[in-house]
Every structure is written in structure tokens, then in C-alpha cells.
DNA sequence: ATTATCCGGGG
DNA sequence: GTGTACGGATAAT
């Protein structure tokens, strides 16, 4: 008998002799990688019987048999249990099945039996079920007892007779290896993994930097390793992963690009990518949206976590490696022209040295980003109790749902089923009465103060005991009504609701951490606080999310009603205190200081907070010297957020303006940004107007360089397959007529030229059009003016004035 | 208003 | 693999 402690990094299962064996991978405190096999866990689900004659039902269940390729599926045994269904105690049967994949099969076979009301928890993946039932926290210390086994495996294997949580100590410094590839991709062509080879592959770890390539070129860099062929590059990649022994293999968009690409290239050479610790292969699943998995090594796609979870709290609205690293690390990608890579490769030129450096830098940024966000991911892993691989790929609603599922087990609450498609569509028809919006009067304002009510909804849920099981309970007919016209909603005042309880716990845990954070500045604690905040803030949205298991429309309505009630209180108090309320939406209030000082504004928050119930808190977000609120089109009644603010440091916060898309001409994007900069930064509307007029004049005299009026659009299918011939399709037809092979993925760059008729009849390819030919009127009317129109409307300038020569506008008083 | 199409990340 | 998982914005009809 051996006892072993290890940090649990990854979990999967395999079928051995028609039985499931859980594989737990991890690293011991002294740095050795290990695997623990646990064959003692059985798959099961729950049955909710219709009547009390359980014996007949049990006898019937014992006879069920479903055959499959893997062998027969059958019920091993049934157990009587008591669990809560929607917060009410019920008698259920726990049905134990012989194999994990038998669970959905057996459930389908019995679901419609007359003696069965419903089945539950038949779609919880086996490995997740194991973690939940055993109360194991991945990334923390686990203790296993058992016998050493002789197994075909890259790491020692222990056959366990006992597995349990040792303590909550987390693996804070896992071994990370970042990977990034550069591929052959001649100008303008889409990514084609089956045709184009991988040219370079960079690996970056702790004291380990390497670029593997298969072309000899002049270089002095020691980290560059030249191998004879692409197949050797892939072979070397395998060897290096095996030697470095990472816990985590990290990439940036590597679920969607690097690893599927490596997979495709390896398949081409019939090379086994058996880098899994049990010698299993790198597994790429899904079409379109792919994911990549390696047994025993956690593949982290750091882009996915940043995009899905961190993006909301970031400034940038593009998530390229360059932009994200720039914001989070203060360091960007190397500036190279990637269109030069393919020609440089063909010429074996010394320029390839620059690309190798670029490749290594990308892997370094990926490594540093992983280090940076890993504490946040690990905190979610610890709070929710699922593996890092899973947490990495989850959206807000999934994080919330799995947190609730984990808590449900602890509260003996059964997990409701996911709604069938029809029910989801029905839910989507229901409209929640939205949050309170105090419409801004369009205009340019000085000295703006913003308050934020960030934890409003979580604190409402906790304070008012909001939960599906406490809604309109029969035991409290006299409970206070939710402040809402036309509805008589109540929530139980006698027993605590399940969701209210667990969100209150989240809030309380965060409050304790915040106290600690005031004493010490600890990045792990900060990450934990952030994770708890993100999770509790996502609860409200989850309750109104059609595919949610714990969907509750009335709960959502009630939270919103209380939200409107509390924000109205703040607006009222501010007005009573003679502040000018500019704007309010949901959980934030924008005030204009006017004659008041910033100190007055801070004192106001403190006064408000004294009047609020314990859990609620209004935060002083920031001061902005200038801001502009823009009117929305009549048809956009719902689009309230359209404003731009500038802070003391000169950085702009722009919300709701035309998002910068690549199929907008650069001249329009550039002009919009410059106009906002002049108006907010310099406060000079005349100058901004003059700027637009000069751009228009330049367009009219065709002085604006052609590359700034080129519109880029990507083809998504073959030219002949389009039902609607848009401008980019017309341009692609011209390209095709010229004999160029265009297809899905190709970027079409076109220019709209002068003339009459439909736009698609006037498009020319970038290289066909002359500087003199582009249609200034099109670019003025459809690109530049729409981008700045509403900004100027705020200043009382109408579209006509853009084109008038130097006339005195209504801007005078501004 | 509803339906079709495109985009993102990656080279 | 206790299967099948994008989500949001915009242009076209």
C-alpha cells in the first residue's frame, strides 16, 4: 500500500473490461507527475416515480437491457433516496448503470414509462460527476492510497483504494509551456492547413526558449533549431513536450488554430501525435468551433478565457494577441509584415531570422498572458470544482450553472433538466421589463461624475430571498410584495431560498477577502475576489437565460423591479441635493458637478450608502472632465448607451459608437476617432467640424489615398453560391473573370467608383481603380458622414453643414 | 420585423 | 462520449 499526495490537474476516464476507470493526473509536491486510477466509481442517474409502488418499478428497471457497440447497457441496482426537487422533499430512485455511456441510453428507454414522472442528472459527464460526488477540488492537493501498477504510461500509475481531498493548498506554479506556429500563407489566401505547411514552431517555458524550423537561413540565434523537414518539426515538437513535462500547454486561439493545424499536418505524414501521458493522441473535436485536448496535460487556450470572461473588464474591444498583450502586459508583438513570410521562406532569405524572433515573441506573450490570468482561472476551478480545461472554455452562464450544480449536491437539491428546444423558444418569447433608464439630453458636458451600483442584483437576490423555490410560496401569503405594477409577486419569509443562500455565501466570502485585501496586496486573493464578483454578477442574467436549468422568469422580473426601485432612490436623492442627473442606466448614475466639488460628490455616496440595506453599496467610479452623449435613431429605442468620456489622463471611454469593423473604409474610422478626440480633448467643435470638412474636401478632390477608401470583406463561400450579390461578391466575380481562383476565406478588397446605378455595378478591385476614380460622394454619404453625423447632431450641426463651404454654423455658442 | 450573412482569433 | 454547444451585429429582404 502506498499513500500519495498530488495536485490534481486533469481528469478523464477509460473503459477497461467493460467498466469505467477514472484517471486522475497531477503533480506531487516534490515535482513528479503521477496518474491515479480509480475503478470504484459507478455511473448513475435519478428517477422520480409517479406513485408509491416502487417495487414494481424497481423490478422493471432490473430487466432493462440496451445493446450497443460497447456491449450491453443495464441497471446494476436501484437505491431509495430522498432529495429536494425545486426545493421540496421528494422520494427518488438512484439508478446505477454499468457504464457511463449507458446512462443516456437507459434513460431514453425508460423515460416514457407510465410509472415515471421524470428523470434527472442523466447528462452530467462522468468525470465531472466524480469530482462533484467526491468533493474534490482540481488544482489542489489530493490524497490517494493504493497499489503501484505496471501500466503503459509516461508517468507512474497508482491503482487507488481511496481518494480524498487532502487540503485546499493550490498548485500556484504549474509548469507551463506556450506554443505558437507560423504557417506558409501566400498573400491574400485563407488559412489552408491541408495545403500549407507549418514553417516554424516556437516553444516558451521556464528557462526554455526554442524555435524549430526546417529551412537553413543565416542566423546567430542559439534558440533556433533547424530540422530537415516539416515532419521532423512535428516529431521534435513531440519530443520537446515529452522532455519539458508541462502541466499546461498554452496557446493563443490554439483551440481554433495552432493545435488543429498541427493535428492536420501530422495526419498528412501519418505521424502519431501521442503526447498524452497515457500515450493517447492529441484530440481535436468539433467542426468550425474546435477544441483540443491532451490526456494529462491541460491545454489552455488563453484567448478563450480572456475573450469570454475578462473582456468585459478590459479597455480594448479587439482581442488580437497584440492588443490584449499590450493592455495586460504592456508589451506587444514584433512589428513585421507577415505577407513577407512566404516569399522570404521561398528565398531562404536572412529575413527569416526576423520571423523566428517574431514567432518566439508570440510564444513569450502567450506564456506571460497565461501566467497573468492563471490565478483567475484557478480561482474559478477552486470555487466551481471543475477541471481547468473545462473552466477555460466556459461562458458566464456555464460558470454559474456548474457552480449551482456543485452546490445543489451539497444542499441535497436535485439538478433540474435542461429545457427542451421548444421550451427554450417559449421562454425567449417572454420579455422582461427592463432596467431603469434615465435618458440623457444629447449634449457635450463638463465635470461628470459616475457612480456604479455593481453588486446591485446579487445583493437584491440575497436580501429579498429570491429563488425559484421561494416564489409565491403557500406558507407566506402576507409576505411583502415586490414593488411592481400589475403583479403580486412574493418571496417566502420563513425559509431561505436555495439560490439566495448560495449567492449570499458568495457575497459573504468576497466581503471576508476584501477585508484581508486591505491588509495585504495578494494577487491570488485579488483573483479570488474577482472570481466571486464575476460569478455573483452573472446570476441575474442566468435566471433569465432561456437554456438555463434554474431559469425563473418571475425571479428575473422581481430583481429588475427592485433594481429600478433602488436606482430611483439614488436619482431622487441626487436631485434633492441639487446635482444635475445627466444619465442613468441599470446600475450606474452620471451626475454633472456644476457648482459642486468632487468632494461633495464623494460625500453624497457615503450618505446614500448609510441609507441602503447592509449588502448594497454604491461605488464612486470616476471623474471625467468632459463627455458627450449622442442621440439615438428613432428606431433604436433600446440602444441607450451611446456616449464618450475622456478622463484626466486623456484616455477616451467610447460606448455604443460604430464598432470598428474591417468592412468599413479606414477613412471613416479615422475621422470618427479624430472628431471625438478634438471635441473631448480640446473642447473645440469648430475645429472638429473643420476637420470633417477638410476630409470631405480631400475626398472630393480625390486626394485621400486609395488605401484609405478600400473596403475589405471576406468571401465565405464560392462566388456562384451567393443568393444575394453584394458589392464584395461583384468584386469577386471580376477577380474570377480575370482568371484568379477565389474561394471561401479570400479577402476581397474593392473600391466604389463613380457612376450611376447599384453599388455592386460600380465596384472595382483595388488594383483596377485609379486614385481619380473612386466615388467621393459614396464615401462621404455612406461612410464618413454616418460615422460622425450623430456626434455633430449633439452640437446642433446638421448633415448639410458638412458640405457647406466655411459658413458660420450654429456651433458659435458652444 | 424577419431572415441571411459576416465577424472574431490565427498566418 | 452521461455527444452533438457561438453569439452578436449588420445588411438584405
Short mmCIF file of N, CA and C (backbone and C1' of nucleotides) in Angstrom, two decimals, chain A residues 13 70 100 103-104 122-126 129 283 418, chain C:
data_model
loop_
_atom_site.label_atom_id
_atom_site.label_comp_id
_atom_site.label_asym_id
_atom_site.label_seq_id
_atom_site.Cartn_x
_atom_site.Cartn_y
_atom_site.Cartn_z
N UNK A 13 -11.57 9.51 -18.22
CA UNK A 13 -11.82 8.11 -17.88
C UNK A 13 -11.64 7.23 -19.10
N UNK A 70 -20.36 -1.04 -27.60
CA UNK A 70 -19.51 -1.23 -26.42
C UNK A 70 -19.96 -2.42 -25.57
N UNK A 100 -20.82 4.44 -18.16
CA UNK A 100 -21.23 5.84 -18.31
C UNK A 100 -22.10 6.09 -19.54
N UNK A 103 -25.89 5.48 -19.39
CA UNK A 103 -26.83 6.34 -18.67
C UNK A 103 -27.85 7.00 -19.60
N UNK A 104 -27.40 7.76 -20.63
CA UNK A 104 -28.42 8.37 -21.50
C UNK A 104 -29.25 7.33 -22.25
N UNK A 122 -28.98 12.89 -15.87
CA UNK A 122 -28.51 11.86 -16.79
C UNK A 122 -27.51 12.41 -17.80
N UNK A 123 -27.26 13.73 -17.74
CA UNK A 123 -26.36 14.31 -18.73
C UNK A 123 -25.18 15.03 -18.07
N UNK A 124 -24.79 14.55 -16.92
CA UNK A 124 -23.64 15.13 -16.23
C UNK A 124 -22.46 14.22 -16.52
N UNK A 125 -21.46 14.76 -17.21
CA UNK A 125 -20.35 13.92 -17.66
C UNK A 125 -19.70 13.19 -16.49
N UNK A 126 -19.29 11.97 -16.79
CA UNK A 126 -18.81 11.05 -15.75
C UNK A 126 -17.69 11.65 -14.88
N UNK A 129 -19.08 14.29 -12.66
CA UNK A 129 -19.86 13.63 -11.62
C UNK A 129 -18.95 13.15 -10.48
N UNK A 283 -6.27 15.24 -29.19
CA UNK A 283 -7.61 15.06 -29.74
C UNK A 283 -8.23 16.40 -30.11
N UNK A 418 -32.10 20.31 -18.44
CA UNK A 418 -32.02 21.40 -19.40
C UNK A 418 -33.32 21.42 -20.18
P DG C 1 -16.34 15.01 -25.45
"O5'" DG C 1 -17.01 13.80 -24.68
"C5'" DG C 1 -18.39 13.85 -24.73
"C4'" DG C 1 -18.95 12.52 -24.39
"C3'" DG C 1 -18.17 11.69 -23.37
"O3'" DG C 1 -19.13 11.07 -22.52
"C1'" DG C 1 -18.51 10.43 -25.29
P DT C 2 -18.91 10.86 -21.00
"O5'" DT C 2 -20.41 10.57 -20.51
"C5'" DT C 2 -21.23 9.80 -21.35
"C4'" DT C 2 -22.69 10.14 -21.11
"C3'" DT C 2 -23.01 11.64 -21.08
"O3'" DT C 2 -24.31 11.80 -21.65
"C1'" DT C 2 -23.66 10.67 -19.07
P DG C 3 -24.68 13.05 -22.62
"O5'" DG C 3 -23.42 13.42 -23.46
"C5'" DG C 3 -23.02 12.71 -24.61
"C4'" DG C 3 -22.41 13.74 -25.53
"C3'" DG C 3 -23.44 14.72 -26.13
"O3'" DG C 3 -22.92 16.04 -26.06
"C1'" DG C 3 -22.31 13.53 -27.85
P DT C 4 -23.92 17.28 -26.10
"O5'" DT C 4 -23.40 18.09 -27.38
"C5'" DT C 4 -22.13 17.82 -27.94
"C4'" DT C 4 -22.28 17.54 -29.41
"C3'" DT C 4 -22.95 18.67 -30.20
"O3'" DT C 4 -22.04 19.05 -31.19
"C1'" DT C 4 -23.72 16.58 -30.92
P DA C 5 -21.79 20.57 -31.25
"O5'" DA C 5 -23.24 20.94 -30.74
"C5'" DA C 5 -23.73 21.56 -29.63
"C4'" DA C 5 -23.77 23.07 -29.60
"C3'" DA C 5 -22.52 23.80 -30.09
"O3'" DA C 5 -22.87 25.12 -30.46
"C1'" DA C 5 -22.65 23.92 -27.74
P DC C 6 -21.92 25.96 -31.43
"O5'" DC C 6 -21.27 26.99 -30.38
"C5'" DC C 6 -22.02 27.46 -29.31
"C4'" DC C 6 -21.65 28.90 -29.05
"C3'" DC C 6 -22.89 29.77 -29.12
"O3'" DC C 6 -22.72 30.74 -28.11
"C1'" DC C 6 -21.31 30.59 -30.63
P DG C 7 -23.91 31.13 -27.18
"O5'" DG C 7 -23.66 32.69 -27.01
"C5'" DG C 7 -22.34 33.23 -27.21
"C4'" DG C 7 -22.49 34.52 -27.98
"C3'" DG C 7 -23.91 35.11 -27.97
"O3'" DG C 7 -23.75 36.49 -27.82
"C1'" DG C 7 -23.20 34.93 -30.16
P DG C 8 -25.03 37.45 -27.53
"O5'" DG C 8 -24.37 38.91 -27.64
"C5'" DG C 8 -23.03 39.08 -28.10
"C4'" DG C 8 -23.02 39.82 -29.43
"C3'" DG C 8 -24.21 40.75 -29.68
"O3'" DG C 8 -23.70 42.07 -29.76
"C1'" DG C 8 -23.70 39.47 -31.62
P DA C 9 -24.63 43.31 -30.25
"O5'" DA C 9 -24.16 43.43 -31.76
"C5'" DA C 9 -22.79 43.69 -32.06
"C4'" DA C 9 -22.70 43.92 -33.54
"C3'" DA C 9 -23.65 45.02 -34.05
"O3'" DA C 9 -22.90 45.84 -34.92
"C1'" DA C 9 -24.03 42.99 -35.23
P DT C 10 -23.56 47.17 -35.54
"O5'" DT C 10 -23.91 46.69 -37.02
"C5'" DT C 10 -22.90 46.02 -37.76
"C4'" DT C 10 -23.49 45.50 -39.05
"C3'" DT C 10 -24.42 46.51 -39.74
"O3'" DT C 10 -23.98 46.60 -41.07
"C1'" DT C 10 -25.44 44.39 -39.62
P DA C 11 -24.53 47.70 -42.05
"O5'" DA C 11 -25.06 46.76 -43.22
"C5'" DA C 11 -24.17 45.79 -43.78
"C4'" DA C 11 -24.98 44.86 -44.64
"C3'" DA C 11 -25.85 45.55 -45.68
"O3'" DA C 11 -25.69 44.82 -46.89
"C1'" DA C 11 -27.20 44.18 -44.32
P DA C 12 -26.51 45.19 -48.19
"O5'" DA C 12 -27.70 44.13 -48.12
"C5'" DA C 12 -27.40 42.74 -48.25
"C4'" DA C 12 -28.70 41.97 -48.31
"C3'" DA C 12 -29.68 42.47 -49.36
"O3'" DA C 12 -30.19 41.33 -50.04
"C1'" DA C 12 -30.74 42.42 -47.26
P DT C 13 -31.18 41.47 -51.26
"O5'" DT C 13 -32.60 41.28 -50.57
"C5'" DT C 13 -33.02 39.95 -50.25
"C4'" DT C 13 -34.30 39.99 -49.46
"C3'" DT C 13 -35.51 40.50 -50.24
"O3'" DT C 13 -36.38 39.40 -50.49
"C1'" DT C 13 -35.47 41.29 -47.99
#
